[in-house]
Short mmCIF file of C-alpha atoms in Angstrom, two decimals:
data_model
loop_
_atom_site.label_atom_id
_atom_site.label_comp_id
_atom_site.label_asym_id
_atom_site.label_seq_id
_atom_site.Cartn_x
_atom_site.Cartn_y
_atom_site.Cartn_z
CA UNK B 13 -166.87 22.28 -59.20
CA UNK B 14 -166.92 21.45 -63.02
CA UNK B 15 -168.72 18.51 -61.88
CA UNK B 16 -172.75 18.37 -62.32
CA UNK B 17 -173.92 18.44 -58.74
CA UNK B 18 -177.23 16.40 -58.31
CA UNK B 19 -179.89 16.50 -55.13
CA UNK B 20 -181.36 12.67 -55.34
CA UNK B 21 -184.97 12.20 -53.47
CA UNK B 22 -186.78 9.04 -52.90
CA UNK B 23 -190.06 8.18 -54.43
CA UNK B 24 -192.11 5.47 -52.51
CA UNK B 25 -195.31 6.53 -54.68
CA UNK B 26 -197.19 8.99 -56.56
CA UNK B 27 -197.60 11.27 -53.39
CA UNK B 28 -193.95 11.38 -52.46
CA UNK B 29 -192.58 11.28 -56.58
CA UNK B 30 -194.98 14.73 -57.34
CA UNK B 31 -193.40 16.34 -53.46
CA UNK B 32 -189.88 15.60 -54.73
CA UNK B 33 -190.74 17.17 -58.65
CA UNK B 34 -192.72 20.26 -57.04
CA UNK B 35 -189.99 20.61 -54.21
CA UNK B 36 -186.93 20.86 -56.36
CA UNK B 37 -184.81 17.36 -56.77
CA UNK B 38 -182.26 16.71 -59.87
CA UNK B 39 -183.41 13.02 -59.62
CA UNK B 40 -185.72 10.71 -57.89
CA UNK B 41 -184.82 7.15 -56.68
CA UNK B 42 -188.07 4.44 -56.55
CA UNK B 43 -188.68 0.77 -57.29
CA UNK B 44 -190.94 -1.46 -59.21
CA UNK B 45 -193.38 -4.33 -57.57
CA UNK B 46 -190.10 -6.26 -57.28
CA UNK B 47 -186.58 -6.07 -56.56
CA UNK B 48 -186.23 -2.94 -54.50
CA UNK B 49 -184.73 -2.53 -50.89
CA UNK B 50 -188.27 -1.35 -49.49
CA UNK B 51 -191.25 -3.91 -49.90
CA UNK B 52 -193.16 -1.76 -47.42
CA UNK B 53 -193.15 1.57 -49.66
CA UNK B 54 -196.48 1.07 -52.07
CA UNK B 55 -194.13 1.29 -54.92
CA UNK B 56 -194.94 1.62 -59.05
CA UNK B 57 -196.65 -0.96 -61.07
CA UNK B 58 -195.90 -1.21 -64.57
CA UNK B 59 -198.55 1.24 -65.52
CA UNK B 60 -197.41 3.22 -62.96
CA UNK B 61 -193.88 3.48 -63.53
CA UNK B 62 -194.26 4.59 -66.97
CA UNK B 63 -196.26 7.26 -65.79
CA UNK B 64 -193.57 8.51 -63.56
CA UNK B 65 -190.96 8.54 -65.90
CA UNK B 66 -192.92 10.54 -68.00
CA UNK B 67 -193.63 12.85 -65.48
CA UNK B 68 -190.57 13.41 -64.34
CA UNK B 69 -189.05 13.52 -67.23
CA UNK B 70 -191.42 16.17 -68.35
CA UNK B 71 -189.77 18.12 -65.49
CA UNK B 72 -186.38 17.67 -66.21
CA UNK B 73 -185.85 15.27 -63.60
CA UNK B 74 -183.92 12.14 -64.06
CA UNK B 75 -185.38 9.02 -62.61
CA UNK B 76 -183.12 5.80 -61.00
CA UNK B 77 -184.86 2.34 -61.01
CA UNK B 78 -183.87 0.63 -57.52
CA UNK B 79 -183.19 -3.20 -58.37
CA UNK B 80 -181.29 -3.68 -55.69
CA UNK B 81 -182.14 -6.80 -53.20
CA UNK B 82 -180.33 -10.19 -53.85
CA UNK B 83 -182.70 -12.08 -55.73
CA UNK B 84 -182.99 -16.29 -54.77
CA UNK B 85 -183.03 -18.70 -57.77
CA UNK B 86 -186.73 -19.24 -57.99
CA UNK B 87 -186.90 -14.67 -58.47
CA UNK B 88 -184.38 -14.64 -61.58
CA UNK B 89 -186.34 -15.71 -64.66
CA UNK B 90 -188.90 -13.12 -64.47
CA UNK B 91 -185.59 -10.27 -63.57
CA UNK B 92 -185.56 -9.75 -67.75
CA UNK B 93 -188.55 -8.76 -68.81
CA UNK B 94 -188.71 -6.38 -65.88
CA UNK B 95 -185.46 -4.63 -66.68
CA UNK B 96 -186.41 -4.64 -70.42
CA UNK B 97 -189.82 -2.88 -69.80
CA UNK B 98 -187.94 -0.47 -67.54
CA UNK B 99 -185.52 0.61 -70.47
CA UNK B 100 -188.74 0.65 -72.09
CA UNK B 101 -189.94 3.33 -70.12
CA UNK B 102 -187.26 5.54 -70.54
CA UNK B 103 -185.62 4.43 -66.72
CA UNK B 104 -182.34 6.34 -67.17
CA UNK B 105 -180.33 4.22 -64.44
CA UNK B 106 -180.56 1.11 -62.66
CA UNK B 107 -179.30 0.54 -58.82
CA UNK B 108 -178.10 -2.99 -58.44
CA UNK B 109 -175.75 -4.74 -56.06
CA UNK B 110 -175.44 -8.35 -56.99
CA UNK B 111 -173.61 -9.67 -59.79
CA UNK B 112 -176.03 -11.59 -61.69
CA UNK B 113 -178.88 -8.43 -61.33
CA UNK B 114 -175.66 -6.75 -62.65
CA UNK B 115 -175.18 -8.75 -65.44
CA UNK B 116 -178.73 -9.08 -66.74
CA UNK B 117 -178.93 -5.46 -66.60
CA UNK B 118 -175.76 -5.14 -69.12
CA UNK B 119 -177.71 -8.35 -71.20
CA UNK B 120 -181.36 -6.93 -71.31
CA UNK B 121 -181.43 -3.38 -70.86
CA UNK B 122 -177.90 -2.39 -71.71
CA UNK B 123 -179.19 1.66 -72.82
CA UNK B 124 -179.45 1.74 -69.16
CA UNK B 125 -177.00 3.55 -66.76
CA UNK B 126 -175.69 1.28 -64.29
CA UNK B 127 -175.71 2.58 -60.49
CA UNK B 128 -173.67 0.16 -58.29
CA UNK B 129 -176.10 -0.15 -55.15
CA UNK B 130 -174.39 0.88 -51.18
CA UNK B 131 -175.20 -2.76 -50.79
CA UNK B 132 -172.15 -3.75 -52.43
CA UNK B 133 -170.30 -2.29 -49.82
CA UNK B 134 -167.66 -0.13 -51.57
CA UNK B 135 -165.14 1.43 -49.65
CA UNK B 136 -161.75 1.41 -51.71
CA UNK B 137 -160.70 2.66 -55.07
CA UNK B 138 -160.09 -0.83 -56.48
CA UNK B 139 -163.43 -1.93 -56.28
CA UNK B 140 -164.90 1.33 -57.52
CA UNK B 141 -161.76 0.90 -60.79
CA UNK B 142 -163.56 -2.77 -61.28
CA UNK B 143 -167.00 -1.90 -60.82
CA UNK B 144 -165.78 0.32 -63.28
CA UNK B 145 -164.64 -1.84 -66.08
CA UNK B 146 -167.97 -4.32 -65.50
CA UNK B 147 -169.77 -1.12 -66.89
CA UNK B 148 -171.10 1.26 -63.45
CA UNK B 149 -171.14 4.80 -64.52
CA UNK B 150 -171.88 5.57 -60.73
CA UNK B 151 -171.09 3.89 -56.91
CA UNK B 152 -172.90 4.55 -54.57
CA UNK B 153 -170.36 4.55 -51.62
CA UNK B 154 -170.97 2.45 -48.13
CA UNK B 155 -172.04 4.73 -45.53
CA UNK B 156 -169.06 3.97 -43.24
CA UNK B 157 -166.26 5.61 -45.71
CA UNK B 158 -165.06 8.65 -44.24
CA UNK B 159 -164.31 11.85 -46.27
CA UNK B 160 -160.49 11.57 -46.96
CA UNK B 161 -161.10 7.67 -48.60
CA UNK B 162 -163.79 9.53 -50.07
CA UNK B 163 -161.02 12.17 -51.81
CA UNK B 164 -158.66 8.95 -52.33
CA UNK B 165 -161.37 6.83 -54.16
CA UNK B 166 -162.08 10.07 -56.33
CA UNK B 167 -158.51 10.85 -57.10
CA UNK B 168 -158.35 7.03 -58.27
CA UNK B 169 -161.17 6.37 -60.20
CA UNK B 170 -162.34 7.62 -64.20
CA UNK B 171 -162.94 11.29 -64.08
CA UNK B 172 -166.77 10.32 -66.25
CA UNK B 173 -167.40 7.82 -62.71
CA UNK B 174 -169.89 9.35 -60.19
CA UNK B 175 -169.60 9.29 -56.35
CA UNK B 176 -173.28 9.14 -55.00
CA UNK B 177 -173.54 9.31 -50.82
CA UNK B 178 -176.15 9.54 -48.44
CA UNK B 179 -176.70 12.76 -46.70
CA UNK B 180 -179.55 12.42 -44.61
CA UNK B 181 -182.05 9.76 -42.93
CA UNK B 182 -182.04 6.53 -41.15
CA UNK B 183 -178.79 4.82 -40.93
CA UNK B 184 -178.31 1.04 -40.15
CA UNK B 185 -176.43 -0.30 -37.53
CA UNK B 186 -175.06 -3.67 -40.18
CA UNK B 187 -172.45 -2.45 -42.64
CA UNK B 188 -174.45 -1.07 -45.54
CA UNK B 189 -177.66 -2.77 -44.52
CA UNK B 190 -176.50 -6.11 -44.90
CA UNK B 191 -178.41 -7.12 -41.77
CA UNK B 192 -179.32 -10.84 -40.85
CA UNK B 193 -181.19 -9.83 -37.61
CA UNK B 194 -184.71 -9.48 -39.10
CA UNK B 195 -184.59 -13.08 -40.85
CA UNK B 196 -183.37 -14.59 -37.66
CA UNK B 197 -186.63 -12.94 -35.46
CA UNK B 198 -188.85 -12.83 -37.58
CA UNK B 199 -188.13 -14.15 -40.58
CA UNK B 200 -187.90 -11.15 -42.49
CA UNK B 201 -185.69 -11.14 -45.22
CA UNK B 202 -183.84 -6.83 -44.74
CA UNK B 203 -181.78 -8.10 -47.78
CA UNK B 204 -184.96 -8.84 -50.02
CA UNK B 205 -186.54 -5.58 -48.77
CA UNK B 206 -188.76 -6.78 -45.98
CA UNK B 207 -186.74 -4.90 -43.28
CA UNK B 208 -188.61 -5.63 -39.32
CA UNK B 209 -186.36 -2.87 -38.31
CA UNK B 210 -185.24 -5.51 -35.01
CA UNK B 211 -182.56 -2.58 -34.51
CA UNK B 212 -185.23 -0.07 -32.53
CA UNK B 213 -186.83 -2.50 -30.36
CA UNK B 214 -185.16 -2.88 -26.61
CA UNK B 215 -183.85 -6.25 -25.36
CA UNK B 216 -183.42 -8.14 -22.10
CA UNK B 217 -180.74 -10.94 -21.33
CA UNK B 218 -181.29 -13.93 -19.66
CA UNK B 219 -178.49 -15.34 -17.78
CA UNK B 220 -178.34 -19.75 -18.82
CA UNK B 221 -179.09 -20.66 -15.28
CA UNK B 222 -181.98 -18.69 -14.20
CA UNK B 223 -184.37 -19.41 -16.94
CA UNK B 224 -187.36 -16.85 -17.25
CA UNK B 225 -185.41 -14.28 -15.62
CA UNK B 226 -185.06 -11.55 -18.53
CA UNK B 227 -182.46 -8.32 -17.18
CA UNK B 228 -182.99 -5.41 -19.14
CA UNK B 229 -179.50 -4.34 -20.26
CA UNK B 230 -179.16 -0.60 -19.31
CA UNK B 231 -177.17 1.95 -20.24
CA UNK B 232 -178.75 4.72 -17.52
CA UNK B 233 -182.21 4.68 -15.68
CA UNK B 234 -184.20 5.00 -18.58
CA UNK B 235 -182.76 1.73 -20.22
CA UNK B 236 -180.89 1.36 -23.34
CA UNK B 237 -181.54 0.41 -27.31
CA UNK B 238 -178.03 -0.95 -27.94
CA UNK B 239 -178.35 -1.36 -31.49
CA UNK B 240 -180.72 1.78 -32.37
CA UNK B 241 -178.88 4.19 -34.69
CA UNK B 242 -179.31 7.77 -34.96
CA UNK B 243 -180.55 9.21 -38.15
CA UNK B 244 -177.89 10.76 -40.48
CA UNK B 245 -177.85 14.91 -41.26
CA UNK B 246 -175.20 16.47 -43.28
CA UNK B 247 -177.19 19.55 -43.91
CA UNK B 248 -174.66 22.18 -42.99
CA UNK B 249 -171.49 20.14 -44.06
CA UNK B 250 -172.29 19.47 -48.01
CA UNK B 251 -169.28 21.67 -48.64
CA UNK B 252 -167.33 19.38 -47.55
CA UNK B 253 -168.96 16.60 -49.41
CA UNK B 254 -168.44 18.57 -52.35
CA UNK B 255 -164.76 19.20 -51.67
CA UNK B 256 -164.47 15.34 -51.51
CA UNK B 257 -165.56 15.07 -55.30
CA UNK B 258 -168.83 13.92 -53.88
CA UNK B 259 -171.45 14.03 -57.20
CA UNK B 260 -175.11 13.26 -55.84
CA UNK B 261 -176.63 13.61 -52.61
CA UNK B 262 -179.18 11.19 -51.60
CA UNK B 263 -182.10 11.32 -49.16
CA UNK B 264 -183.11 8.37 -47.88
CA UNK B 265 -186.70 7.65 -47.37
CA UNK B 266 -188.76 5.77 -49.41
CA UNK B 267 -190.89 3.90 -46.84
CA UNK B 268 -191.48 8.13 -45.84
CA UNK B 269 -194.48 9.93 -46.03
CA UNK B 270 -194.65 12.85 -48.78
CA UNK B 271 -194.60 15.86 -46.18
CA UNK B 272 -190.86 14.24 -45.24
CA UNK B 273 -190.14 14.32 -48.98
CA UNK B 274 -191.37 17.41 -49.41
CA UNK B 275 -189.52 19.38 -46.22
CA UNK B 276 -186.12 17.53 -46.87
CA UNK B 277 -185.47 17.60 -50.70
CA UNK B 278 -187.10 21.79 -50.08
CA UNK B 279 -184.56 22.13 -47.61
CA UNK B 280 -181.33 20.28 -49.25
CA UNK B 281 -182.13 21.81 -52.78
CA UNK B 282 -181.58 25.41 -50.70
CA UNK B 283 -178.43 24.06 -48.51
CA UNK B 284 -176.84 22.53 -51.86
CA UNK B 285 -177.12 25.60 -53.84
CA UNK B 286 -175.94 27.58 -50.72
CA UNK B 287 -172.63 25.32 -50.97
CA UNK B 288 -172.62 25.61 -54.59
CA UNK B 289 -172.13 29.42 -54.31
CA UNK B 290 -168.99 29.34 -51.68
CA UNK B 291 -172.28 29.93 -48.43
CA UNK B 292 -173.41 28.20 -45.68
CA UNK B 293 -177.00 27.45 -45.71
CA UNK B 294 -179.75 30.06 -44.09
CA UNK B 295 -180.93 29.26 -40.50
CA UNK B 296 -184.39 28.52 -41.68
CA UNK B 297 -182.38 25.50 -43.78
CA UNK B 298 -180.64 24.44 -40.66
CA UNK B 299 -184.19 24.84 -38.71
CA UNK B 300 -186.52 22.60 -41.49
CA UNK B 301 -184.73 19.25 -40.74
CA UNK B 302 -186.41 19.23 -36.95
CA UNK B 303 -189.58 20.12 -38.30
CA UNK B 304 -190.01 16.47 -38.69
CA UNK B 305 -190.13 13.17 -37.47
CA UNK B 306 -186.71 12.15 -36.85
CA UNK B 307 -184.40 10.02 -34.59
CA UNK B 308 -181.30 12.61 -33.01
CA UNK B 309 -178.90 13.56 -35.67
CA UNK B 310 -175.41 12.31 -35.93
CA UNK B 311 -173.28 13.01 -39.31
CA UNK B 312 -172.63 9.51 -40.03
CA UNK B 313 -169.14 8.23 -40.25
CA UNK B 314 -167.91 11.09 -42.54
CA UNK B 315 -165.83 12.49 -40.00
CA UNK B 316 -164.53 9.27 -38.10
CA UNK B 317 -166.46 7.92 -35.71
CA UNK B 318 -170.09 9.07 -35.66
CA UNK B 319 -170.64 12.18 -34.28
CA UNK B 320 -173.95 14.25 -32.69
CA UNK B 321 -175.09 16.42 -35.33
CA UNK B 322 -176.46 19.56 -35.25
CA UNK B 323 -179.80 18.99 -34.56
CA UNK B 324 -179.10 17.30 -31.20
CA UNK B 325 -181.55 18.41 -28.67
CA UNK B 326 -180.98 16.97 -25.45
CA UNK B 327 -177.05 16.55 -24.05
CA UNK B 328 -178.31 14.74 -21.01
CA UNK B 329 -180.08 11.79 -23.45
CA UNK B 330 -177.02 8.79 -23.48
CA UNK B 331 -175.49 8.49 -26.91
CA UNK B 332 -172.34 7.04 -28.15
CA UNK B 333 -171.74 8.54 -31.37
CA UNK B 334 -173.89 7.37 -33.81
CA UNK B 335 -176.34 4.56 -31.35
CA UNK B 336 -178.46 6.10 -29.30
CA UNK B 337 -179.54 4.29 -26.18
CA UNK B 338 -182.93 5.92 -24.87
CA UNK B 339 -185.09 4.66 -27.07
CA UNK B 340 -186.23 4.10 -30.83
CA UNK B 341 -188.93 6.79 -31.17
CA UNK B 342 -188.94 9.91 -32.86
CA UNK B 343 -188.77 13.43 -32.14
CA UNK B 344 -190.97 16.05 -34.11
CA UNK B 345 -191.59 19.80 -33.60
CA UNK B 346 -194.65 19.93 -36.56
CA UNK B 347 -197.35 18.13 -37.43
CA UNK B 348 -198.69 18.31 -41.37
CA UNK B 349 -202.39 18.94 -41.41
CA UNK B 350 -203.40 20.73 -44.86
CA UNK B 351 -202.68 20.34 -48.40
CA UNK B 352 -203.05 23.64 -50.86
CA UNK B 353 -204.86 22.71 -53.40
CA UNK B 354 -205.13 26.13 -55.48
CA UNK B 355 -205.21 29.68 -54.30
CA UNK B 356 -207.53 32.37 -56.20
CA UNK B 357 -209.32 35.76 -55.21
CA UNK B 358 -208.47 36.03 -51.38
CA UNK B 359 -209.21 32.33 -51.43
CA UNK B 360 -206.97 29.11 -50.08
CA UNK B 361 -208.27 25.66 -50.84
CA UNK B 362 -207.09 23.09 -48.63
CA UNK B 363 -207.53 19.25 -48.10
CA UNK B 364 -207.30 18.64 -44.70
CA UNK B 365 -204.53 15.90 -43.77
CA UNK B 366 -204.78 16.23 -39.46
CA UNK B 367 -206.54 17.93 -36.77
CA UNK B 368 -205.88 21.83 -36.83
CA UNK B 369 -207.99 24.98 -35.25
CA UNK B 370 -207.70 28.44 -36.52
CA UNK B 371 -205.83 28.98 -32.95
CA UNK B 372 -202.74 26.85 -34.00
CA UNK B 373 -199.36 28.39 -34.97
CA UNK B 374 -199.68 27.46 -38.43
CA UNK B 375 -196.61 27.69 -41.38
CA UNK B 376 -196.96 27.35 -44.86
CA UNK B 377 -194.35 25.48 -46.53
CA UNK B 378 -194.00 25.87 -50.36
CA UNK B 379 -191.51 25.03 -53.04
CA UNK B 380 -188.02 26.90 -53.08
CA UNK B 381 -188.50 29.40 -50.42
CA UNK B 382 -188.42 30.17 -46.52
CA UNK B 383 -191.68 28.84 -44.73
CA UNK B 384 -194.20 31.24 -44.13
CA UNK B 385 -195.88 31.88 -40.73
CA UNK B 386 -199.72 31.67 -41.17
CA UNK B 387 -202.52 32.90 -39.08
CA UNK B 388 -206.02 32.96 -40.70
CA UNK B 389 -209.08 34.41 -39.30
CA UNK B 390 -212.26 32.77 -41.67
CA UNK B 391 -212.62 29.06 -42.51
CA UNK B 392 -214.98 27.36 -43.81
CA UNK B 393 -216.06 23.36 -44.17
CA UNK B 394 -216.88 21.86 -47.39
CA UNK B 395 -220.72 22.50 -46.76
CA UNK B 396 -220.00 26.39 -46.38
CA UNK B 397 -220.01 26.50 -42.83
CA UNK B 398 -217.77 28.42 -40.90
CA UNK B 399 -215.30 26.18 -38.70
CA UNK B 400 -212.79 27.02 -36.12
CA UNK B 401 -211.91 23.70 -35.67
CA UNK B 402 -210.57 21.13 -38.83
CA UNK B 403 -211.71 17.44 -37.63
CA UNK B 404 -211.67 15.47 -40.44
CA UNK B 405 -209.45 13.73 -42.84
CA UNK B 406 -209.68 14.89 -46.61
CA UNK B 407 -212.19 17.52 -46.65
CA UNK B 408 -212.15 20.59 -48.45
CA UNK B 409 -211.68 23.24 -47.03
CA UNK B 410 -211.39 27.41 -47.44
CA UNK B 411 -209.65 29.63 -45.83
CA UNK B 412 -209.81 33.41 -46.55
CA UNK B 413 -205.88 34.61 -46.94
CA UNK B 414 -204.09 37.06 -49.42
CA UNK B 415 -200.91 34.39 -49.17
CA UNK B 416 -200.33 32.97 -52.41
CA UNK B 417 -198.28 29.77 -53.21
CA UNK B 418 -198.48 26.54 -55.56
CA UNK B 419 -200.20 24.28 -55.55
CA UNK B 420 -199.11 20.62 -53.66
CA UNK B 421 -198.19 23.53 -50.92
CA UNK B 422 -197.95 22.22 -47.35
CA UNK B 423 -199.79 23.65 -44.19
CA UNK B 424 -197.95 22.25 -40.88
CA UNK B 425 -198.43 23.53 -37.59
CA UNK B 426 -196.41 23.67 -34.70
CA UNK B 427 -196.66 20.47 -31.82
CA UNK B 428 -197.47 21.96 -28.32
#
């Protein structure tokens, strides 16, 4: 416990960066235009970047610079100047798994922190002692190492070298994401960040002599997604984490909207101070991560073999641990529909986000405390108009309500 415990939330743009500052992260995790794991996220120009460093910084929040797909030949000459302008910036770590991204960090931008990326695939202590010695101050450890390698890789490495792990989101079913499947369907590079996610989709075989006969390949009636992987929740086991000589806990999620930012890093912030304090999180913690969209839960490979986690809904559904075999959608329990702009005089001012009426069982959610059920009586349209109903995308709106929260507060309500 004498280490400096950090909650680490992804940033996939401005949105989701100002959700994970307002909601109460240690450090945010995003990428430039190039050379980060998620080319679908909108991501941070160069303008843009420096503005988030400065904002962030401005809250006390550190801020990790994701460089961390393998790069082909024709990619490395411009790798330089990007790294440099990121130092530049005031980037205070870069995440990196290859050796030459490696290297030109330590050559061009060598003020920076260096973060060695779960690409790399460490699992042992002898890797994390070298990774060590080529300059990482942190690894970021494969998502199959179970907790006691965790313990022996912490006993074995520098006491100033950092452990980060993921604790929650989508987990892939390739060791640490090195996945070839995309680039063979589609060609879809998952290693250069342009992920197809091939994992969720269902397949058929055909047997070689009866051609255009396709057999689904079933697990139970409903069919089976042999390669879809549950999503990852370690919400009510960070104690354990801790125990390990885990340092930072990551969310993952920067292809995620900023309502998922907002909920989990509101949610982990509470459950990692609970642990910090000798507690087990509230129930309202361990009832935020189904509010929502999310695949079952498992807890990842932290135990052994994956296991159903605690937000398991349905015993019947066919599972194996961590795959689950019914299908690749999600499950949610709320939908976000408001924004809170500002609240003054009896007065909340909303954007709208989704379809809501005044008849839907509505929660606030703000920063750093227990959601707050919500039932106004008056609102009223951006021309003045009283409204039961909220159709339409982005308009202001009022509501008359003696709550009171921030600003960048979220209005959800509950899916019938």
């Amino acid at each position: 416990m004498n280490r400096k415990l950090e909650l680490l939330a992804p940033a996939g743009d401005d949105e989701c960066l100002l959700s994970a500052l307002d909601y109460g992260c240690d450090a945010v995790y995003l990428a430039g235009k190039a050379f980060g794991m998620r080319a679908g996220a909108k991501n941070f120009d160069a303008d843009g970047l420096k503005q988030a460093v400065e904002l962030a910084h401005s809250r006390g929040v550190k801020v990790y610079l994701t460089c961390n797909t393998v790069p082909l030949n024709d990619e490395l000459d411009t790798f330089p100047e990007f790294i440099a302008y990121a130092q530049k910036c005031g980037i205070d770590a870069a995440i990196a798994c290859d050796l030459g991204v490696i290297s030109m960090i330590k050559e061009y931008a060598p003020g920076l922190e260096l973060h060695v990326s779960t690409q790399t695939g460490v699992v042992n202590y002898k890797t994390a002692q070298e990774l060590y010695k080529m300059g990482a101050k942190r690894i970021v450890l494969a998502r199959e190492v179970d907790l006691e390698n965790i313990r022996t890789i912490r006993r074995n490495i520098p006491d100033d070298m950092e452990i980060e792990v993921f604790v929650h989101g989508a987990m892939c079913v390739s060791f640490s994401g090195r996945c070839l499947i995309s680039e063979y369907l589609v060609g879809r590079n998952a290693n250069r960040g342009e992920c197809a996610q091939p994992c969720r989709w269902g397949y058929y075989l055909m047997e070689e002599k009866r051609p255009n006969e396709f057999y689904k390949v079933f697990e139970d009636e409903r069919g089976s997604y042999i390669l879809n992987a549950r999503d990852m929740c370690m919400i009510e086991h960070l104690d354990d984490l801790i125990e390990a000589g885990v340092t930072s806990f990551k969310i993952e999620g920067r292809a995620k909207s900023a309502y998922y930012v907002a909920l989990t890093v509101n949610a982990y912030r509470a459950a990692l101070d609970a642990a910090m304090n000798g507690e087990k999180p509230p129930q309202w913690v361990l009832d935020e991560v189904n509010k929502i969209s999310h695949r079952p839960y498992c807890t990842g490979f932290f135990y052994g073999h994956p296991k159903d986690g605690s937000a398991t809904q349905d015993p019947a559904v066919t599972t194996n641990g961590g795959q689950y075999f019914a299908d690749s959608g999600y499950m949610r329990e709320y939908d976000f529909v408001a924004t809170v702009d500002a609240c003054e005089d009896g007065t909340m001012y909303l954007t709208q986000r989704n379809y809501f009426t005044l008849q839907d069982e509505l929660e606030i959610l703000a920063p750093n405390r227990e959601p707050i059920p919500f039932t106004p009586t008056e609102m009223y349209g951006a021309d003045g108009e009283r409204i039961e109903i909220a159709r339409h995308a982005t308009e202001k709106l009022t509501i008359i309500s003696d709550i009171v929260v921030e600003p960048h507060s979220i209005m959800r309500k509950r899916v019938k």
